[in-house]
Short mmCIF file of C-alpha atoms and ligand atoms in Angstrom, two decimals:
data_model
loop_
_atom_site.label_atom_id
_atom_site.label_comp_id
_atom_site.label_asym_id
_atom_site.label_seq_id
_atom_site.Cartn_x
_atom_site.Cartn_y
_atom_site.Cartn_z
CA UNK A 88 86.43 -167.40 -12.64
CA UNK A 89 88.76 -170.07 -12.59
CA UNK A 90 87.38 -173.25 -11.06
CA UNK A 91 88.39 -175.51 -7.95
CA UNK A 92 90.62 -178.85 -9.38
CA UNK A 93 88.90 -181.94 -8.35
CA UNK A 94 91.86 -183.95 -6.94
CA UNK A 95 89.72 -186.49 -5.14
CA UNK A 96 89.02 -188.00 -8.95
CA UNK A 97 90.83 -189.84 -11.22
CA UNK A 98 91.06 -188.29 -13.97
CA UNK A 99 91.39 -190.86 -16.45
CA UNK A 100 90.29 -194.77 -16.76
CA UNK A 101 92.35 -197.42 -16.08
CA UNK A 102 92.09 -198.67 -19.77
CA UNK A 103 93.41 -195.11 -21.19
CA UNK A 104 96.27 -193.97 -19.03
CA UNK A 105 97.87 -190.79 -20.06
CA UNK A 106 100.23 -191.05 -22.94
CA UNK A 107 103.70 -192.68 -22.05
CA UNK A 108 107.18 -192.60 -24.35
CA UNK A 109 107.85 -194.98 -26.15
CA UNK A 110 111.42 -196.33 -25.53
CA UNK A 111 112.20 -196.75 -29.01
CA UNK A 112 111.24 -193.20 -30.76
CA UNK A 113 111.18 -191.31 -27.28
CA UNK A 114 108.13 -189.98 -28.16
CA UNK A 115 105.23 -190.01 -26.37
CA UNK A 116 102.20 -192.97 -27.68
CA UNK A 117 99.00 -191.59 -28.30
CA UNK A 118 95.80 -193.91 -28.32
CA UNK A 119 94.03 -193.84 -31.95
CA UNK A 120 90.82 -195.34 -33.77
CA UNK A 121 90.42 -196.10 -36.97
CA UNK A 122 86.92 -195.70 -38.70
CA UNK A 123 86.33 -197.37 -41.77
CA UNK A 124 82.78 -198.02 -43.40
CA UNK A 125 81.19 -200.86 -42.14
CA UNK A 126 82.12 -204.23 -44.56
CA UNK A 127 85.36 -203.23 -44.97
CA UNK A 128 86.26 -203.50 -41.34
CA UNK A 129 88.77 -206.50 -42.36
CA UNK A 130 90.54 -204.18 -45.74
CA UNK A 131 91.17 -201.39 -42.91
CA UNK A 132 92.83 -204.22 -40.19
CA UNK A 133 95.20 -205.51 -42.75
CA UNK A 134 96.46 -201.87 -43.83
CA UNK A 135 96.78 -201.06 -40.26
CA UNK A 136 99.18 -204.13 -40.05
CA UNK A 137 101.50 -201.92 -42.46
CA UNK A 138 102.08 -199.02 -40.06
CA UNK A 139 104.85 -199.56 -38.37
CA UNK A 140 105.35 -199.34 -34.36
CA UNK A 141 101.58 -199.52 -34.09
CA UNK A 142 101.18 -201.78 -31.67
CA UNK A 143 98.57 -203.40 -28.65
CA UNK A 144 96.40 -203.40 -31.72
CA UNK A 145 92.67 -204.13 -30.89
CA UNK A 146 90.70 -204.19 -33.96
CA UNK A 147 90.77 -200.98 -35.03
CA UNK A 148 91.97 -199.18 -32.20
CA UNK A 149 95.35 -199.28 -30.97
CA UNK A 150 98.76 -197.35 -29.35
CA UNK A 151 101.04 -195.57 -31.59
CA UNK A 152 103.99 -193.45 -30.94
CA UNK A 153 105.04 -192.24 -34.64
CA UNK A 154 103.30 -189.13 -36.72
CA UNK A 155 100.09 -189.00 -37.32
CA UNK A 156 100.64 -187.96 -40.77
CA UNK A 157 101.64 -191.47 -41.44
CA UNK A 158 98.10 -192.43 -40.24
CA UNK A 159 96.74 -189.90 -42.48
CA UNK A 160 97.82 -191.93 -45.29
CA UNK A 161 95.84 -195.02 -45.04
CA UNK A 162 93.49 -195.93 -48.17
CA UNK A 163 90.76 -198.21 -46.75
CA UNK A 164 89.93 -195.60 -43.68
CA UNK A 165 87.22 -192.99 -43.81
CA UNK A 166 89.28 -191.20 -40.92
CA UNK A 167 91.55 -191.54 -38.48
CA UNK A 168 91.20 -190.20 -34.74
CA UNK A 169 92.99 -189.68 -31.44
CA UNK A 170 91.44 -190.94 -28.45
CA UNK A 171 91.07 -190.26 -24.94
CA UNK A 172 89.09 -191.45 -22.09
CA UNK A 173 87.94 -189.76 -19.18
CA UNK A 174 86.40 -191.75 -16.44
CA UNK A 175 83.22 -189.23 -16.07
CA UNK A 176 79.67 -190.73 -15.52
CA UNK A 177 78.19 -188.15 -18.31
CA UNK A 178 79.41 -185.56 -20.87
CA UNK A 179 78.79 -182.65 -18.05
CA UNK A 180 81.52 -184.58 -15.78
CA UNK A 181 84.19 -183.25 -19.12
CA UNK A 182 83.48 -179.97 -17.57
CA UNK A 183 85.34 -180.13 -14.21
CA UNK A 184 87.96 -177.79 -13.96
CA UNK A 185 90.99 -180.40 -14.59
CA UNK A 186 88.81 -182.86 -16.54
CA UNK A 187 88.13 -179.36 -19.33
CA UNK A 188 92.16 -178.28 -18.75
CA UNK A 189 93.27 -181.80 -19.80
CA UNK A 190 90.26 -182.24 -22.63
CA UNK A 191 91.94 -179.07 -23.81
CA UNK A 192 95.30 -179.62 -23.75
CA UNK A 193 94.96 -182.96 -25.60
CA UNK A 194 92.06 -181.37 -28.40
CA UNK A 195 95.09 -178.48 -28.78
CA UNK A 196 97.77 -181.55 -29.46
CA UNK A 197 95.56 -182.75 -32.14
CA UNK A 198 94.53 -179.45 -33.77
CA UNK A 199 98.86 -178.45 -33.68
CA UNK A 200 99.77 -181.40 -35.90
CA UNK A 201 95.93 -181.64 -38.10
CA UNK A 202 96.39 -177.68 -38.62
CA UNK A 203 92.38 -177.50 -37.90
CA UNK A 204 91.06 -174.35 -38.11
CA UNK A 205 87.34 -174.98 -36.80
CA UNK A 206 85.74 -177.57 -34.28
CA UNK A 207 82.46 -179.59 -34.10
CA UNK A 208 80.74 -181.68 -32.12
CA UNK A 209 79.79 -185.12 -33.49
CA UNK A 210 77.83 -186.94 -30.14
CA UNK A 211 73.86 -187.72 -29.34
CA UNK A 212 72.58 -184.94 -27.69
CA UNK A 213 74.65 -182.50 -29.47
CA UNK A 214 71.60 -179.77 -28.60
CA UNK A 215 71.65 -180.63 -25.34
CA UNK A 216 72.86 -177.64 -22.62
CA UNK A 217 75.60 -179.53 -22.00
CA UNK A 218 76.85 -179.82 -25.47
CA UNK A 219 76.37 -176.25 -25.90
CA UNK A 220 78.36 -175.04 -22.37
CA UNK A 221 81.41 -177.85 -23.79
CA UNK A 222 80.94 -176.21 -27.33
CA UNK A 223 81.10 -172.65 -25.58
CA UNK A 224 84.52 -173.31 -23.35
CA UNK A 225 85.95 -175.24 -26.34
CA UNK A 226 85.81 -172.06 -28.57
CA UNK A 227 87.71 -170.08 -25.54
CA UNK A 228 90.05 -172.84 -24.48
CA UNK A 229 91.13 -173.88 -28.35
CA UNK A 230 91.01 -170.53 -29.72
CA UNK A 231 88.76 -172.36 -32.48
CA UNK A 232 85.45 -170.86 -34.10
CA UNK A 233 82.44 -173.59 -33.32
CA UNK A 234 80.69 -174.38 -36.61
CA UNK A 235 78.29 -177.02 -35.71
CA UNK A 236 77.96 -178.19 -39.63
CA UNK A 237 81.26 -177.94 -40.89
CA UNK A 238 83.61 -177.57 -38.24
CA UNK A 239 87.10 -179.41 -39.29
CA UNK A 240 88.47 -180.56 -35.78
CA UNK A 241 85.51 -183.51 -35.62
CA UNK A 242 85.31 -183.95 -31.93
CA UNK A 243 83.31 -187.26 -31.04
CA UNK A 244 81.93 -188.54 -26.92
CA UNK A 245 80.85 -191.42 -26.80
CA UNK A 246 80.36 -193.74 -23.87
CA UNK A 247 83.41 -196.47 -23.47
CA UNK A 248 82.78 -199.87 -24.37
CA UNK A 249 84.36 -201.03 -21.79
CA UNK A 250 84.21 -199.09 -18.52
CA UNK A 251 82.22 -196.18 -16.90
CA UNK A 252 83.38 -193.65 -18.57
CA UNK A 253 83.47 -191.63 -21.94
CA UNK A 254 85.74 -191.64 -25.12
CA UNK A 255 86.87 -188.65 -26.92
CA UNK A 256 87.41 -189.11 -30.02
CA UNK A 257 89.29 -186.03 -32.32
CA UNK A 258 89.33 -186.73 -36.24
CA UNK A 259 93.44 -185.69 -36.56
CA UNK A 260 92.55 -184.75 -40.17
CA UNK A 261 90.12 -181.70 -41.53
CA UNK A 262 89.01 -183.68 -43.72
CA UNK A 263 87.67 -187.38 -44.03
CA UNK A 264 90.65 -189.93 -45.34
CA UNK A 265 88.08 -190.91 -47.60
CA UNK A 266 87.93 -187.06 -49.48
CA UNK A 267 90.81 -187.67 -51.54
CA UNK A 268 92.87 -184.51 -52.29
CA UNK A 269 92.94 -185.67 -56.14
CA UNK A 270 88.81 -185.05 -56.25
CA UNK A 271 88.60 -181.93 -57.76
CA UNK A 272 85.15 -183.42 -59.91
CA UNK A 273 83.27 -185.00 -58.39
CA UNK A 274 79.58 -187.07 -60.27
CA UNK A 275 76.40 -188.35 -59.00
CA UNK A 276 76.99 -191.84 -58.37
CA UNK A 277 80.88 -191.45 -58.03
CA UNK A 278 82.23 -194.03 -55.76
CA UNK A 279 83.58 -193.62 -52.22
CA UNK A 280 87.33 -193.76 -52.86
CA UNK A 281 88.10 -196.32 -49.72
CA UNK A 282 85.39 -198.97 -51.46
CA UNK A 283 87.85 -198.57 -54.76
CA UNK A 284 91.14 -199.17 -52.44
CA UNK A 285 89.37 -201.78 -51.14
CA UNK A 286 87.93 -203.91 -54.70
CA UNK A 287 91.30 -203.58 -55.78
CA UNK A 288 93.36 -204.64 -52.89
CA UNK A 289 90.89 -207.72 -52.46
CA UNK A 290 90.64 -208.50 -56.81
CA UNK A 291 94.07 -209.03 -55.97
CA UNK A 292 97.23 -206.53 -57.63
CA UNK A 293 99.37 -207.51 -60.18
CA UNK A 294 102.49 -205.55 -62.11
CA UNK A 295 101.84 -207.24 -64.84
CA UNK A 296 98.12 -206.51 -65.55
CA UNK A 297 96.42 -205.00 -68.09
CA UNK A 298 93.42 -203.03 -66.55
CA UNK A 299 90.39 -201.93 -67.84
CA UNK A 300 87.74 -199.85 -66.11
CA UNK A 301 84.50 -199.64 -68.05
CA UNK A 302 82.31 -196.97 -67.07
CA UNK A 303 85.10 -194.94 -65.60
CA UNK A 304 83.12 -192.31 -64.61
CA UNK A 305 84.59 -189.58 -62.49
CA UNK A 306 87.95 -192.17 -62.43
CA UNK A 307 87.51 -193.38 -58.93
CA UNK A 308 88.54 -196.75 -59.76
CA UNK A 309 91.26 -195.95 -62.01
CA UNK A 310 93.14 -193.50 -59.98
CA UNK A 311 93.33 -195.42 -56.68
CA UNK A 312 94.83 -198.31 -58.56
CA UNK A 313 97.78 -196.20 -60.22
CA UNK A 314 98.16 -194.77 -56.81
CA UNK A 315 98.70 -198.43 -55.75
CA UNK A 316 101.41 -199.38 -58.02
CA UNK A 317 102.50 -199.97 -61.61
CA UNK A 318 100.21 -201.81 -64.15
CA UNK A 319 101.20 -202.77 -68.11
CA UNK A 320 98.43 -200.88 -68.83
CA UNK A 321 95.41 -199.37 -67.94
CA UNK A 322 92.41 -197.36 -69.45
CA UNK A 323 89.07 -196.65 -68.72
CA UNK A 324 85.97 -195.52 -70.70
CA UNK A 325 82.79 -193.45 -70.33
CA UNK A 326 79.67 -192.71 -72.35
CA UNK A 327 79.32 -189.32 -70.97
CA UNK A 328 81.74 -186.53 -72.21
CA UNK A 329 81.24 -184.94 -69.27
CA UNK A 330 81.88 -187.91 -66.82
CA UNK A 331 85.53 -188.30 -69.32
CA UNK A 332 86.53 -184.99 -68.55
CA UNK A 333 85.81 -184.84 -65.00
CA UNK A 334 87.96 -188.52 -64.74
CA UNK A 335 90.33 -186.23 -66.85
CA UNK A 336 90.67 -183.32 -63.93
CA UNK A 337 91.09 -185.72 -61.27
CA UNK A 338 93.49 -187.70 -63.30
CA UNK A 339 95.68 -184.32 -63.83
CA UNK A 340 94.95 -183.61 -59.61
CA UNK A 341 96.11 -186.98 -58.89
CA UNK A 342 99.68 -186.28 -60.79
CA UNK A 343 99.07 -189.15 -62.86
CA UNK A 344 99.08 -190.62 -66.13
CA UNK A 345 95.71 -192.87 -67.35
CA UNK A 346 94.39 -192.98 -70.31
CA UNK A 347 90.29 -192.40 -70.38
CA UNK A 348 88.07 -191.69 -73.87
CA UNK A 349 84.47 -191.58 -74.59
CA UNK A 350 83.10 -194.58 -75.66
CA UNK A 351 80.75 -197.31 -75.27
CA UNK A 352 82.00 -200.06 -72.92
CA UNK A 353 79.78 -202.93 -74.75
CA UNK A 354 81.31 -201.48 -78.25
CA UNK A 355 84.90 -200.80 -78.17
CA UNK A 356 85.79 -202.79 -81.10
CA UNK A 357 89.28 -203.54 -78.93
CA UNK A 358 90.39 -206.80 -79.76
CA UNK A 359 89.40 -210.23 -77.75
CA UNK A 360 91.20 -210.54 -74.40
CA UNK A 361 92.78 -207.16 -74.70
CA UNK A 362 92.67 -207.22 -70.35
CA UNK A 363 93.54 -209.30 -67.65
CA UNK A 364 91.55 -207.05 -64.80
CA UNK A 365 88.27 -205.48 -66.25
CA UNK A 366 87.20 -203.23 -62.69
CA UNK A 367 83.44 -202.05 -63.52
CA UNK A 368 81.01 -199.56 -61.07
CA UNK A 369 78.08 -200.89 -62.87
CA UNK A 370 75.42 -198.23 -63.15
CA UNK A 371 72.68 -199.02 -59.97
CA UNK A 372 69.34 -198.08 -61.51
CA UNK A 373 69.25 -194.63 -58.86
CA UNK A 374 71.02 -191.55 -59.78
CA UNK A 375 72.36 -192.11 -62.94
CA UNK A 376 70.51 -195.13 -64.67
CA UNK A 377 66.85 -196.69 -64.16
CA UNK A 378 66.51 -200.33 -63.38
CA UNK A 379 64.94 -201.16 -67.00
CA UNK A 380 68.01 -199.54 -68.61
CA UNK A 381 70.00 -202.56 -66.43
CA UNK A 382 68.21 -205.29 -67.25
CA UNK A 383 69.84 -204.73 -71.29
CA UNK A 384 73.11 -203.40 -70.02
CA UNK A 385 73.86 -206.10 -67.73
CA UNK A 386 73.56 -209.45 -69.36
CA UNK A 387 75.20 -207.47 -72.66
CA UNK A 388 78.07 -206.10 -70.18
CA UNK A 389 78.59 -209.81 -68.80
CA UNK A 390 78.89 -210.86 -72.34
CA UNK A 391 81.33 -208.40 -73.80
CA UNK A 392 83.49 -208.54 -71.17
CA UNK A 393 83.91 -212.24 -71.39
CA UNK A 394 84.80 -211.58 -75.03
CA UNK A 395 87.74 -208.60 -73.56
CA UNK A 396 89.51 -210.48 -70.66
CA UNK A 397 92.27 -212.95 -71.11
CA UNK A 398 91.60 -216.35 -70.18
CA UNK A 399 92.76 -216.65 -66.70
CA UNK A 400 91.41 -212.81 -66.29
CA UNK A 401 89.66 -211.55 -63.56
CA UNK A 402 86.44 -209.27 -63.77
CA UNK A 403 85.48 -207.11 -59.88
CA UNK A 404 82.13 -205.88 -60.46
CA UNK A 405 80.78 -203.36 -57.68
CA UNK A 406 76.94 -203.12 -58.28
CA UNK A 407 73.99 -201.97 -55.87
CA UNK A 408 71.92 -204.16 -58.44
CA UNK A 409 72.59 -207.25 -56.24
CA UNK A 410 69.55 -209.70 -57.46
CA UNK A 411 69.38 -208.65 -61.23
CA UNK A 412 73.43 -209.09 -61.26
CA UNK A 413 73.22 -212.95 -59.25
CA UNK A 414 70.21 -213.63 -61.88
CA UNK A 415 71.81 -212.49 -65.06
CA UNK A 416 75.21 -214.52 -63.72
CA UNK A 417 73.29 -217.58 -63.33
CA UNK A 418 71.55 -217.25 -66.10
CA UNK A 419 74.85 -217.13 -68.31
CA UNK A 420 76.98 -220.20 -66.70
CA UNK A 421 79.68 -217.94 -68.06
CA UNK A 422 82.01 -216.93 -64.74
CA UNK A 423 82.92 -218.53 -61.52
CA UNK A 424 81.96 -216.14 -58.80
CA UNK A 425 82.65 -214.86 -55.52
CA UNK A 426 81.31 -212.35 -53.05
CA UNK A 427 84.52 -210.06 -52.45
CA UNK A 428 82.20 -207.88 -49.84
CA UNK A 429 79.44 -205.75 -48.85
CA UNK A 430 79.26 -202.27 -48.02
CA UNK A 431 77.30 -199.68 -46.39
CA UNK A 432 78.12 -196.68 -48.26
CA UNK A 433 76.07 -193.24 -48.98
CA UNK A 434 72.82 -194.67 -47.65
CA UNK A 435 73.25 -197.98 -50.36
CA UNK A 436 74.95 -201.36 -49.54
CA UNK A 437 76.47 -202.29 -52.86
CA UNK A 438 78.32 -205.75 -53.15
CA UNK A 439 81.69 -206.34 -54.68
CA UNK A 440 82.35 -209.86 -56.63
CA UNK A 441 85.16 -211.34 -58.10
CA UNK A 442 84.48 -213.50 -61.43
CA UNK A 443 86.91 -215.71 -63.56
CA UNK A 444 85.95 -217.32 -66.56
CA UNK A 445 84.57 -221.20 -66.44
CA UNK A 446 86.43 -223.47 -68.41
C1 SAM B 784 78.16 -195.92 -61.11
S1 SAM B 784 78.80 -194.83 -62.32
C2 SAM B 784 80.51 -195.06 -62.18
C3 SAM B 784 81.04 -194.16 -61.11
C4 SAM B 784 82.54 -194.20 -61.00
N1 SAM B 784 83.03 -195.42 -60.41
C5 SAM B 784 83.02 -193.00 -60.19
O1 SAM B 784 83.63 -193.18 -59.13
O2 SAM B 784 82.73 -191.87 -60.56
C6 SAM B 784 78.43 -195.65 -63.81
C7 SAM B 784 78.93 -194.97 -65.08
O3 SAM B 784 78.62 -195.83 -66.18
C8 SAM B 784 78.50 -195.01 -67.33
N2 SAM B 784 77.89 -195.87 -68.38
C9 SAM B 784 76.65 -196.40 -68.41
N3 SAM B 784 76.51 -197.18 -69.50
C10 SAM B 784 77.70 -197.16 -70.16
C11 SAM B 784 78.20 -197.80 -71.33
N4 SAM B 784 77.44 -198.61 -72.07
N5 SAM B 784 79.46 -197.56 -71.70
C12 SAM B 784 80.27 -196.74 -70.98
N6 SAM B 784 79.85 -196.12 -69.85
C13 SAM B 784 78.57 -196.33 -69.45
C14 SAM B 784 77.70 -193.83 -66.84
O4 SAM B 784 77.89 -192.71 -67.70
C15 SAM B 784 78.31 -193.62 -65.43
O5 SAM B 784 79.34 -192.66 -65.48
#
């Protein structure tokens, strides 16, 4: 039975009016957040500062009247969502009759352009009657199955930060940003793809660098640089056979070109200052390599790349390792260093540094 409409309440806040055309594209501006992981806050601001006609930018949230899909092709963001506010005391208040109608409406805009083909609920209290009543009217209204774990229309309340009343937030993509369509292999210890945007835009990128990319692994690193732009070279290596040929299927998935062979990084027998960017994922003594193995590889790592990178070369190093690297690169009086950032990423909070070679 269709409800009564509550016209003696505003439907929306003051501080998210409905969306209003933009005079230059004509088309109407939607209200959008950005999510990146948290320590690379500033990477994301600075690619948002790319998209053109975004605009009344407030960290990471902001108005913007073009497609979406351009927003689904930022590098340094885990995802990207539409937002809307309703000025409701509680989630229940998102189930007045007009209040669900517009909720709706605006999920169904999202799930047009994303192409989702399942919803989910992403809020505290997800269990919670409420929850389940939203989650029972959304299936009806969007003509969406509900599938609580894997649903890809990620639909998130939240209270607003500030005002009374609550944000929805819909993920416009099925997928995280940070899934990369080129990850067809993916390895234990394989590196979130945004932290390997991120190392490179920050190590700095240069045409005319060589690049290498010890310990390739599963080819995070070396795919989001050619992605990026062009190099003079650029090849990475990998102990494990297995880790090469998954770098190799991603490679192929990517479209690219990158050359990546089994070998040991510390033994390559490539000439001295064959590279003018060495990018390394060190191993971090969890998943894939013990803490004992580290305390060899890292001073000897520290050391042969020295011997490999030009001499006004640059080495990023991205380790979880965070006291054994600072005490090895003290002990050496090798590099200049700097902290590039810190990241919370897969339960870890691995730092990224920047070294150049002392004089
Ligand atoms: C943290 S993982 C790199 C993950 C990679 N960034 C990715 O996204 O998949 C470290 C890698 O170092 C490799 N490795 C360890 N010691 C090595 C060595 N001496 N030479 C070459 N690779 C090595 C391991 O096989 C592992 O694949």
């Amino acid at each position: 039975m269709p409800r009564p409409a509550r016209p003696d309440r505003p439907a929306f806040s003051r501080r998210s009016p409905r969306p209003k055309p933009d005079h230059r594209t004509r088309q109407p501006a939607h209200e959008y957040e950005l999510e990146a992981l948290r320590g690379l806050e500033h990477v994301a601001v600075t690619e948002l500062d790319t998209v053109p006609l975004a605009r009344d930018i407030r960290g990471l949230r902001f108005w913007y009247p073009g497609d979406p899909e351009r927003l689904s092709r930022l590098r340094s963001v885990v995802a990207a969502y539409r937002i809307r506010s309703w000025d409701v005391p509680r989630p229940r208040g998102l189930l007045g009759n007009q209040q669900l109608g517009e909720l709706t409406d605006f999920l169904l805009g999202v799930a047009e352009v994303g192409g989702h083909r399942s919803f989910r609920l992403g809020a505290a209290g997800k269990e919670s009657g409420v929850m389940q009543r939203l989650a029972e009217e959304l299936q009806t209204g969007l003509n969406l199955p509900h599938d609580p774990q894997d649903g890809e229309l990620l639909i998130r309340l939240r209270p607003q930060e500030d005002g009374p009343g609550w944000d929805v937030l819909a993920r416009i993509t099925p997928k995280p940003l940070s899934a990369r369509p080129w990850r067809v292999c993916n390895m234990a210890g394989g590196l979130n793809a945004t932290v390997a945007y991120a190392a490179h835009k920050l190590a700095g990128q240069r045409d005319q660098d060589r690049i290498f990319n010890p310990m390739s692994g599963s080819g995070t690193l070396l795919i989001e640089r050619d992605l990026m732009g062009p190099s003079a070279a650029m090849v990475g290596v990998d102990l494990n056979p297995e880790a090469v040929r998954c770098a190799k299927s991603n490679i192929q998935a990517a479209g690219r070109e990158i050359e990546v062979a089994v070998r040991d990084a510390l033994h390559t027998e490539l000439p001295a200052r064959s590279f003018d960017l060495v990018m390394a994922d060190l191993p971090w003594g969890d998943a894939i390599s013990t803490h004992t193995d580290n305390e060899a590889l890292y001073p000897a790592f520290l050391h042969e790349m020295h011997r490999l990178t030009s001499q006004r070369g640059r080495l990023c190093v991205i380790t979880h390792e965070i006291r054994l690297f600072e005490r090895v690169l003290s002990a050496q009086q090798k590099w200049h260093a700097h902290e590039l950032f810190q990241v919370a990423s897969g339960g870890h909070h691995p730092k990224a540094y920047l070294l150049s070679k002392r004089v």
